[in-house]
Amino acid sequence: MLILGIETATQQVSVAIGGHEGVLGMFEVSRGRRHAETLAPAIEFLCRQADIEIVEFGAIAVDVGPGLFTGMRVGLAAGKAIAQALRVPMIGISSLDLLAFPLRYSDRTIAAVIDARKGEVFYSFYRPVPGGVQRVTDPRVGSADDLVADLMARGQNVVCVGDGALRYQEEIAAGVRCEFAEQFLSHPSAAPLVQLAHARALREEWVNPWEIQPMYLRAPDAQINWSTREGSK
Amino acid sequence: MSRMRGPVDAPLNVDESTLVLGIETSCDETAAALVMGGYDVVSSAVSTQVDLHAQFGGVVPEIASRAHLDLLNPMIARAIVEAGVSEERIDAVACTVGPGLIGALLVGVSAAKALALTWGVPFVGVNHMEAHLYAAFLEDPTLEFPMVVMLVSGGHTMLIEMQDHGQYRLLGQTIDDAAGEAFDKVARFLGLGYPGGPAIDREAEFGDPEAINFPRAMLNDGLDFSFSGLKTSVMNYVRKNPEVSASDVSASFQAAVVDVLVTKARRAAEQVGARGLVLGGGVAANSLLRERFLTVSADAGIHGFLPSPAMCTDNAAMIAAAGWHRLRSDGPTALDAGAYPNLRLPLLP
Ligand SMILES: [Zn+2]
């Protein structure tokens, strides 16, 4: 089965095509034009170069976050529309899983960290297991200090990966001893997305397009202000 | 299946049988519709998020964007099912690209481009303001150019002369608050809730429109509007007269706004020798405005047309209609187009 993978949870736009052979093609760019301007042409280009027609996809995989809301929704809206039009199922995978997966051959705990802006990061911890990684904490949002405290509490050798880890590299390194993954691994990529999605597709672990839910981890701004106001009465 | 082949290279013949899917997500309505030949509404599905925003007294952008992502697929499915056509029959996908809330617009634009790509049909980016101008044609195809359209909503108050398809001249607009904004602010001040338009409309029913003589700013002066002073004078009056009934204040405030709107609409229509005078935008649902608008058009001997409230407020049928006209005049929009929160109506020099 051919799978189209769409990933727009950070400043990068990443599109990949996967099949039972693995990753068949990938397009990735992390600067320049905005997500919504890049995504549709990227899908079109990739399909044309790979000589694949969109109707051949049997499932659509998307990164469901956590990540930057506006960009993340661009990928989700496109993925849901394509799946609905093709009447094919969808597979949603967390951005943090995608960051951790390429480090599965490490022998350390993996901290996947995405820049959440506003001085915060989205993160969770993973441990390498045969054939992949296993998430050991639920994704959460917190300050760089929260992350450092959590890293110290683990007291193990850790490798940090993600644009959030790079952004707060100094703060993290000042608090705990750890390694940092390569810059080119610092955005979730659609390549591991289609790889992981293919394994799930074989087990038919998929959902209908209207069941895909983004992982925001943060209430909308106005709602936060409202509850603060109510609470202060 | 043979036409599902990715990008469209051959020019499309845009005619009466061309079926356009319209998508609208610029503010707090999630909508999809199918319109044939630019005039014939085959189906129109709208989901309003007004309840989600009511407790905040206004549209919260992030809440709107999240809701659009949840609601858009069901709206598209409903529009297609209600039309009773096969998806393969759809010839183009039109979507609002601006003006509007950027995060909200992007949900629709991204989905619309993905659908166009998947079905192998053209994508057409539509200006939301231009679409409002086309809403009237969907219910009254006998309207003739030149016509004057008065657009009154929470974001806009403008008088536009439509000389022909795509040929617009701005005759006047608000220099401060939009009329709908004034309704929202006064309603909030009076504790009548959100959205303010319907709330004031209901409350005014029991009040005396002549109880308080609120100012009619710039009434005898050109075609521009100003509502900020009126809002302030309502607030000052209520602070000085705390025992005044909210019904009288609502009725008198509404009378002042409507007086200004209809006076300027008539003046604009007479100035350009319009053959038609049309109302559009969310405030066009106001009952006093609807009544006075028709009286004024009749007095001036101009064909006045009031689209149904559903066509005045945001919907996707008007997007599909404007998209059909744009597809015919300009062809498809490139897939690398974005969303433009401050997009302006293309005006004649
Ligand atoms: Zn509108």
XYZ file of C-alpha atoms and ligand atoms in Angstrom:
583
model
C 0.000 0.000 0.000
C 1.201 3.501 -0.846
C 1.022 6.079 1.941
C 1.275 9.848 1.668
C 2.860 11.455 4.742
C 2.345 15.128 5.596
C 4.251 16.878 8.361
C 3.917 20.598 9.153
C 4.130 20.790 12.949
C 7.273 22.950 13.127
C 8.706 25.540 10.746
C 9.539 22.713 8.350
C 7.222 21.371 5.665
C 7.871 17.702 4.983
C 6.083 15.384 2.571
C 6.973 11.752 1.905
C 5.647 8.764 0.031
C 6.036 5.356 1.601
C 5.318 1.795 0.577
C 6.228 -1.691 1.703
C 9.774 -1.047 0.391
C 10.106 1.895 2.779
C 10.428 5.583 1.918
C 10.033 6.122 -1.839
C 10.405 9.885 -1.961
C 10.590 12.918 0.225
C 10.386 16.702 -0.031
C 11.531 18.870 2.855
C 12.169 22.576 3.379
C 12.480 24.574 6.587
C 12.720 28.155 5.413
C 11.277 30.463 2.785
C 7.621 30.376 1.899
C 4.796 29.667 4.330
C 3.411 26.162 4.951
C 0.169 26.734 3.043
C 2.062 28.039 0.020
C 4.542 25.167 -0.054
C 2.496 22.119 0.853
C 0.181 21.541 -2.142
C 2.919 22.212 -4.740
C 5.250 19.916 -2.755
C 2.735 17.054 -2.875
C 2.156 17.663 -6.571
C 5.902 17.743 -7.315
C 6.701 14.662 -5.291
C 3.918 12.624 -6.891
C 4.955 13.699 -10.371
C 8.649 12.903 -9.792
C 7.803 9.549 -8.203
C 5.340 8.812 -11.023
C 2.535 8.205 -8.564
C -1.015 9.468 -8.972
C -2.771 10.723 -5.867
C -5.571 8.196 -6.374
C -3.033 5.425 -5.736
C -2.650 6.297 -2.042
C -4.297 3.814 0.284
C -3.854 5.888 3.446
C -2.838 9.391 4.468
C -0.480 9.834 7.431
C -0.217 13.122 9.303
C 1.807 14.556 12.125
C -0.802 15.444 14.766
C 1.564 17.510 16.898
C 2.275 18.868 19.376
C 3.628 21.789 17.390
C 2.885 25.272 16.140
C -0.890 25.450 15.825
C -1.306 27.350 12.582
C 1.251 25.363 10.621
C 0.087 22.065 12.075
C -3.476 22.757 10.936
C -2.302 23.432 7.377
C -1.024 19.851 7.135
C -4.004 18.370 8.965
C -6.540 20.231 6.803
C -4.791 19.074 3.624
C -4.419 15.491 4.823
C -8.045 15.261 5.947
C -9.267 16.727 2.639
C -7.239 14.272 0.566
C -8.338 11.308 2.689
C -11.974 12.371 2.485
C -11.796 12.848 -1.298
C -10.087 9.472 -1.806
C -12.217 7.725 0.850
C -9.104 6.292 2.480
C -8.226 6.068 6.194
C -5.765 8.236 8.091
C -2.975 7.527 10.514
C -1.966 10.228 12.997
C 1.439 10.141 14.661
C 2.892 12.517 17.231
C 5.631 14.929 16.214
C 7.631 13.848 19.274
C 7.504 10.187 18.189
C 8.861 11.281 14.813
C 11.770 13.100 16.445
C 12.696 10.175 18.667
C 12.388 7.373 16.094
C 15.567 8.191 14.078
C 17.594 7.908 17.341
C 16.397 4.355 18.069
C 19.918 2.876 17.735
C 21.146 5.026 20.617
C 21.577 3.342 24.014
C 20.354 6.381 25.917
C 17.070 7.858 26.980
C 15.814 10.180 24.260
C 14.280 13.563 25.069
C 12.242 14.812 22.114
C 11.775 18.575 22.492
C 9.795 20.897 20.207
C 9.927 24.670 20.484
C 6.455 25.797 21.586
C 7.371 29.538 21.443
C 6.364 31.855 24.323
C 9.333 30.501 26.317
C 7.958 26.962 26.384
C 8.672 23.547 24.879
C 6.643 20.445 24.122
C 8.507 17.300 25.193
C 8.419 13.660 26.145
C 10.953 10.945 26.927
C 11.574 7.728 25.025
C 13.707 4.643 25.434
C 15.099 2.610 22.570
C 13.529 -0.844 22.185
C 14.106 -3.480 19.494
C 12.681 -2.102 16.239
C 11.844 1.343 17.525
C 11.360 3.595 20.499
C 8.945 3.469 23.381
C 7.433 6.591 24.850
C 7.879 6.601 28.636
C 6.184 9.927 29.483
C 3.124 11.640 28.092
C 3.774 14.673 25.905
C 3.675 17.820 27.995
C 4.220 21.543 27.650
C 6.483 23.445 30.024
C 9.276 25.977 30.331
C 12.917 25.158 29.562
C 13.412 25.055 33.329
C 10.670 22.430 33.671
C 12.443 20.362 31.032
C 15.806 20.665 32.791
C 14.218 19.650 36.090
C 12.643 16.603 34.430
C 15.978 15.706 32.798
C 17.761 15.940 36.167
C 15.101 13.795 37.809
C 15.786 11.037 35.266
C 19.461 11.066 36.241
C 20.458 9.014 33.196
C 22.419 9.549 30.031
C 20.099 11.447 27.755
C 20.231 12.523 24.162
C 18.104 15.577 23.338
C 16.603 16.065 19.884
C 14.394 18.727 18.318
C 14.272 22.438 17.578
C 13.314 23.070 21.211
C 16.452 21.258 22.383
C 18.583 23.345 20.028
C 16.939 26.602 21.070
C 17.503 25.946 24.772
C 20.771 24.017 24.330
C 22.683 26.365 26.676
C 20.092 26.227 29.453
C 19.833 22.436 29.179
C 23.604 21.883 29.070
C 24.069 24.146 32.102
C 21.675 21.974 34.123
C 22.399 18.399 33.052
C 24.977 16.373 31.195
C 23.515 15.282 27.902
C 24.137 15.016 24.211
C 22.370 16.814 21.413
C 21.316 15.198 18.158
C 22.351 16.599 14.777
C 20.673 19.765 13.501
C 19.252 17.914 10.474
C 17.273 15.694 12.836
C 15.788 18.638 14.716
C 12.464 18.787 12.850
C 10.004 15.915 12.710
C 10.195 14.415 9.245
C 7.649 12.769 6.972
C 10.127 9.929 6.270
C 9.761 8.269 9.692
C 6.081 9.266 9.485
C 5.389 7.055 6.465
C 7.630 4.330 7.876
C 5.751 4.211 11.199
C 2.409 4.650 9.446
C 3.078 1.697 7.164
C 3.574 -0.584 10.149
C 0.283 0.627 11.602
C -1.489 0.282 8.262
C -0.525 -3.399 8.161
C -2.345 -3.795 11.484
C -5.187 -1.599 10.188
C -4.598 0.787 13.073
C -6.165 3.745 11.336
C -9.098 6.117 11.686
C -11.573 7.990 9.516
C -10.559 11.512 8.442
C -13.076 13.146 10.817
C -11.617 11.240 13.789
C -8.116 12.674 13.485
C -7.472 15.026 16.402
C -4.527 17.390 16.736
C -2.596 17.348 20.007
C -2.657 20.993 21.107
C -1.606 20.553 24.780
C -2.485 24.213 25.327
C -5.893 25.817 25.730
C -6.599 28.626 23.250
C -5.295 31.973 24.509
C -8.645 33.600 25.226
C -9.782 30.606 27.218
C -6.757 30.858 29.494
C -7.451 34.526 30.171
C -11.084 33.782 30.865
C -10.393 31.126 33.484
C -7.829 33.416 35.132
C -10.448 36.144 35.292
C -13.083 33.817 36.666
C -10.638 32.428 39.211
C -9.642 35.857 40.488
C -13.179 36.828 41.472
C -11.378 8.220 -12.645
C -9.559 9.248 -15.801
C -9.939 12.940 -14.965
C -8.265 12.493 -11.584
C -4.864 13.118 -13.011
C -3.347 15.895 -10.968
C -2.796 19.378 -12.397
C -5.094 20.766 -15.047
C -3.210 21.951 -18.098
C -5.959 22.453 -20.652
C -8.008 25.656 -20.261
C -11.352 24.973 -18.668
C -14.519 25.926 -20.460
C -16.422 27.884 -17.823
C -20.135 27.890 -18.607
C -23.651 27.356 -17.191
C -22.910 23.731 -16.404
C -19.654 24.385 -14.530
C -20.067 23.124 -10.969
C -17.958 24.895 -8.341
C -17.410 23.770 -4.748
C -17.101 26.840 -2.525
C -15.340 26.835 0.850
C -15.494 29.588 3.478
C -13.520 29.694 6.767
C -12.481 33.341 7.094
C -14.180 34.134 10.406
C -16.622 32.170 12.571
C -18.727 30.315 9.990
C -17.489 27.048 8.505
C -19.229 26.610 5.168
C -19.236 24.599 1.949
C -21.576 24.866 -1.033
C -22.042 23.739 -4.598
C -23.088 26.326 -7.187
C -23.678 25.628 -10.853
C -22.981 28.141 -13.581
C -22.236 30.925 -11.087
C -25.913 31.454 -10.164
C -27.645 28.209 -9.296
C -27.186 27.165 -5.640
C -27.276 23.375 -5.670
C -26.462 23.018 -1.970
C -25.206 25.196 0.855
C -24.037 23.987 4.268
C -23.096 26.420 7.034
C -22.028 25.702 10.583
C -21.884 28.765 12.772
C -19.535 28.821 15.741
C -21.313 31.732 17.396
C -21.966 29.727 20.594
C -18.266 28.914 20.958
C -17.389 32.608 20.992
C -20.399 34.021 22.859
C -18.837 33.798 26.325
C -15.879 35.896 25.113
C -18.042 38.626 23.561
C -16.253 38.303 20.238
C -14.555 35.902 17.868
C -11.488 34.271 19.432
C -9.113 33.466 16.529
C -7.573 30.282 17.948
C -10.977 28.856 18.912
C -12.272 29.671 15.423
C -9.317 27.948 13.732
C -9.696 24.805 15.841
C -13.411 24.639 15.099
C -12.859 25.093 11.342
C -10.511 22.103 11.304
C -13.174 19.970 13.034
C -16.150 21.211 11.038
C -14.876 21.663 7.494
C -14.860 18.008 6.387
C -18.434 17.420 7.600
C -19.612 20.625 5.862
C -17.995 19.568 2.569
C -19.532 16.104 2.903
C -22.941 17.617 3.637
C -22.774 19.990 0.654
C -21.944 17.098 -1.675
C -24.576 14.754 -0.225
C -27.309 17.413 -0.261
C -26.503 18.246 -3.861
C -26.978 14.599 -4.756
C -24.088 14.726 -7.202
C -21.000 12.608 -7.494
C -17.709 14.248 -6.510
C -16.464 13.560 -10.016
C -18.964 16.081 -11.282
C -17.184 18.972 -9.453
C -15.277 21.180 -11.928
C -13.405 23.538 -9.599
C -12.779 24.323 -5.921
C -13.115 27.964 -4.818
C -12.070 29.181 -1.397
C -11.851 32.473 0.478
C -8.191 33.549 0.607
C -8.889 36.844 2.441
C -9.632 39.116 4.113
C -10.115 37.355 7.443
C -8.355 35.714 10.371
C -5.112 34.213 9.083
C -5.264 30.937 11.014
C -8.919 30.455 10.084
C -8.360 31.246 6.402
C -5.457 28.779 6.200
C -7.636 25.811 7.185
C -9.959 26.419 4.240
C -7.218 27.309 1.762
C -5.170 24.240 2.617
C -8.168 21.909 2.366
C -9.388 23.522 -0.874
C -6.014 23.186 -2.588
C -5.717 19.575 -1.422
C -9.163 18.776 -2.860
C -8.352 20.500 -6.166
C -5.105 18.554 -6.370
C -6.781 15.252 -5.525
C -9.667 15.683 -7.967
C -7.428 17.175 -10.652
C -9.534 20.332 -11.007
C -8.639 24.044 -10.785
C -8.315 25.895 -7.487
C -9.689 29.445 -7.360
C -8.800 31.898 -4.597
C -11.720 34.189 -3.783
C -11.845 37.625 -2.174
C -14.426 37.411 0.615
C -15.643 40.983 0.047
C -16.156 40.355 -3.648
C -18.119 37.222 -2.761
C -20.490 39.301 -0.604
C -21.170 41.420 -3.706
C -22.162 38.284 -5.609
C -24.486 36.946 -2.915
C -27.456 38.966 -4.220
C -27.182 37.503 -7.738
C -27.796 34.059 -6.311
C -31.309 35.077 -5.286
C -32.115 37.755 -7.864
C -30.453 37.101 -11.233
C -32.464 39.987 -12.748
C -30.271 42.597 -11.001
C -28.733 44.982 -13.514
C -25.547 47.057 -13.581
C -24.693 49.584 -12.400
C -25.773 48.666 -8.931
C -24.859 49.871 -5.460
C -24.148 47.338 -2.743
C -24.104 48.365 0.886
C -22.022 45.893 2.903
C -22.576 46.122 6.650
C -20.984 43.586 8.977
C -18.882 43.308 12.102
C -15.793 44.112 10.053
C -17.075 46.372 7.291
C -19.370 49.222 6.448
C -18.982 50.168 2.806
C -20.862 51.399 -0.229
C -19.654 49.883 -3.466
C -20.680 50.632 -7.000
C -20.663 47.476 -9.111
C -20.362 48.671 -12.730
C -19.938 45.194 -14.148
C -18.507 41.808 -13.111
C -15.199 42.535 -11.407
C -15.571 46.321 -11.899
C -15.951 48.008 -8.533
C -15.707 51.544 -7.226
C -15.609 52.313 -3.507
C -18.137 55.096 -2.874
C -17.853 55.337 0.885
C -16.814 53.472 4.005
C -16.558 53.845 7.750
C -13.774 56.034 9.061
C -13.774 54.281 12.451
C -15.951 51.409 13.788
C -17.911 49.108 11.502
C -21.677 49.205 12.061
C -21.698 45.620 13.368
C -18.880 46.482 15.770
C -20.988 49.364 17.149
C -23.888 46.927 17.678
C -21.571 44.485 19.503
C -20.026 47.165 21.719
C -23.335 48.785 22.648
C -24.942 45.385 23.315
C -22.049 44.405 25.542
C -22.273 47.743 27.379
C -26.005 47.223 27.944
C -25.381 43.637 29.058
C -27.467 42.215 26.201
C -24.930 39.587 25.145
C -23.219 38.556 21.955
C -23.653 38.817 19.015
C -24.894 42.368 19.457
C -26.933 42.755 16.257
C -29.700 40.245 17.045
C -29.581 41.168 20.759
C -30.231 44.874 20.088
C -32.810 44.004 17.435
C -34.792 41.921 19.955
C -34.503 44.479 22.751
C -35.469 47.372 20.450
C -38.829 45.757 19.729
C -40.058 46.870 23.143
C -38.505 50.351 23.049
C -39.274 53.775 21.660
C -36.949 54.683 18.772
C -37.588 58.381 19.452
C -36.968 58.211 23.196
C -33.411 59.488 22.875
C -32.096 61.597 20.034
C -28.662 60.055 19.470
C -26.368 61.796 16.962
C -26.452 60.831 13.278
C -22.808 61.452 12.431
C -22.066 62.895 8.993
C -25.692 62.366 7.924
C -25.721 65.203 5.415
C -22.129 64.846 4.507
C -20.867 62.571 1.706
C -20.894 58.780 1.676
C -18.505 57.896 4.494
C -19.684 56.639 7.877
C -18.635 57.127 11.494
C -20.082 55.106 14.372
C -17.539 55.590 17.118
C -19.090 58.861 18.348
C -22.547 57.284 18.462
C -21.256 54.420 20.602
C -19.633 56.913 22.988
C -22.756 59.027 23.246
C -24.850 55.929 24.050
C -22.438 55.077 26.865
C -22.405 58.654 28.186
C -26.184 58.836 28.103
C -26.605 55.595 30.030
C -24.030 56.630 32.630
C -25.867 59.931 33.166
C -29.310 58.283 33.136
C -28.780 54.901 34.777
C -32.544 54.318 35.157
C -33.194 54.495 31.395
C -34.689 51.341 29.895
C -32.369 49.190 27.796
C -35.208 48.847 25.297
C -35.410 52.596 24.687
C -31.647 52.875 24.394
C -31.552 49.915 21.965
C -34.416 51.244 19.852
C -32.987 54.768 19.717
C -29.452 53.562 18.985
C -30.693 51.228 16.256
C -32.789 54.020 14.725
C -29.723 56.283 14.580
C -27.558 53.640 12.879
C -30.262 52.684 10.393
C -31.047 56.335 9.580
C -27.450 56.943 8.593
C -27.150 53.677 6.642
C -30.271 54.080 4.520
C -29.742 57.810 3.915
C -26.256 57.171 2.559
C -27.323 54.120 0.582
C -29.985 56.171 -1.200
C -27.590 59.064 -1.785
C -25.006 56.689 -3.264
C -27.553 55.036 -5.552
C -28.817 58.396 -6.806
C -25.319 59.745 -7.302
C -24.246 56.956 -9.645
C -27.655 56.437 -11.273
C -27.824 52.876 -10.001
C -30.431 50.483 -11.411
C -30.248 48.289 -8.347
C -29.586 48.782 -4.654
C -28.541 45.739 -2.637
C -27.859 45.054 1.014
C -25.275 42.552 2.261
C -23.269 41.516 5.324
C -24.318 40.253 8.746
C -26.024 43.504 9.851
C -28.365 43.146 6.858
C -30.302 40.694 9.024
C -31.438 43.622 11.225
C -35.214 43.925 10.934
C -35.444 47.732 11.020
C -32.677 48.063 8.441
C -34.455 45.599 6.123
C -37.743 47.465 6.405
C -36.285 50.946 5.931
C -34.026 49.796 3.116
C -36.961 48.669 0.995
C -38.934 51.854 1.723
C -36.009 54.037 0.744
C -35.359 52.120 -2.496
C -39.034 52.356 -3.427
C -39.075 56.106 -2.673
C -36.051 56.581 -4.888
C -37.571 54.456 -7.661
C -34.657 52.022 -7.601
C -34.884 48.221 -7.689
C -34.009 47.447 -4.071
C -33.084 43.883 -3.208
C -32.697 42.251 0.176
C -31.004 38.880 0.049
C -32.256 36.387 2.621
C -30.452 36.582 5.966
C -28.686 33.304 5.120
C -27.228 34.879 1.988
C -26.276 38.136 3.778
C -24.216 36.402 6.435
C -21.087 34.420 5.603
C -21.792 31.384 3.444
C -19.972 29.348 0.827
C -22.509 29.720 -1.992
C -21.354 33.285 -2.529
C -17.744 32.054 -2.548
C -18.541 29.484 -5.230
C -20.409 32.138 -7.253
C -17.566 34.654 -7.089
C -15.152 31.804 -7.813
C -17.074 30.900 -10.987
C -16.803 34.513 -12.214
C -13.098 34.731 -11.329
C -12.380 31.388 -12.974
C -14.042 32.672 -16.123
C -12.211 36.008 -16.155
C -8.797 35.126 -14.682
C -8.490 31.326 -14.809
C -7.263 29.127 -11.958
C -5.179 30.343 -9.024
C -1.734 28.765 -8.627
C -1.394 26.133 -5.891
C 1.367 28.150 -4.221
C -1.072 30.931 -3.331
C -1.423 31.654 0.365
C -3.971 33.391 2.577
C -4.104 37.168 2.808
C -5.676 38.502 6.030
C -5.779 42.116 4.788
C -6.810 41.439 1.203
C -8.649 44.374 -0.363
C -11.410 44.485 -2.897
C -9.868 45.079 -6.341
C -11.094 48.580 -7.192
C -11.194 50.517 -10.445
C -8.520 53.209 -10.609
Zn -18.392 38.310 5.505
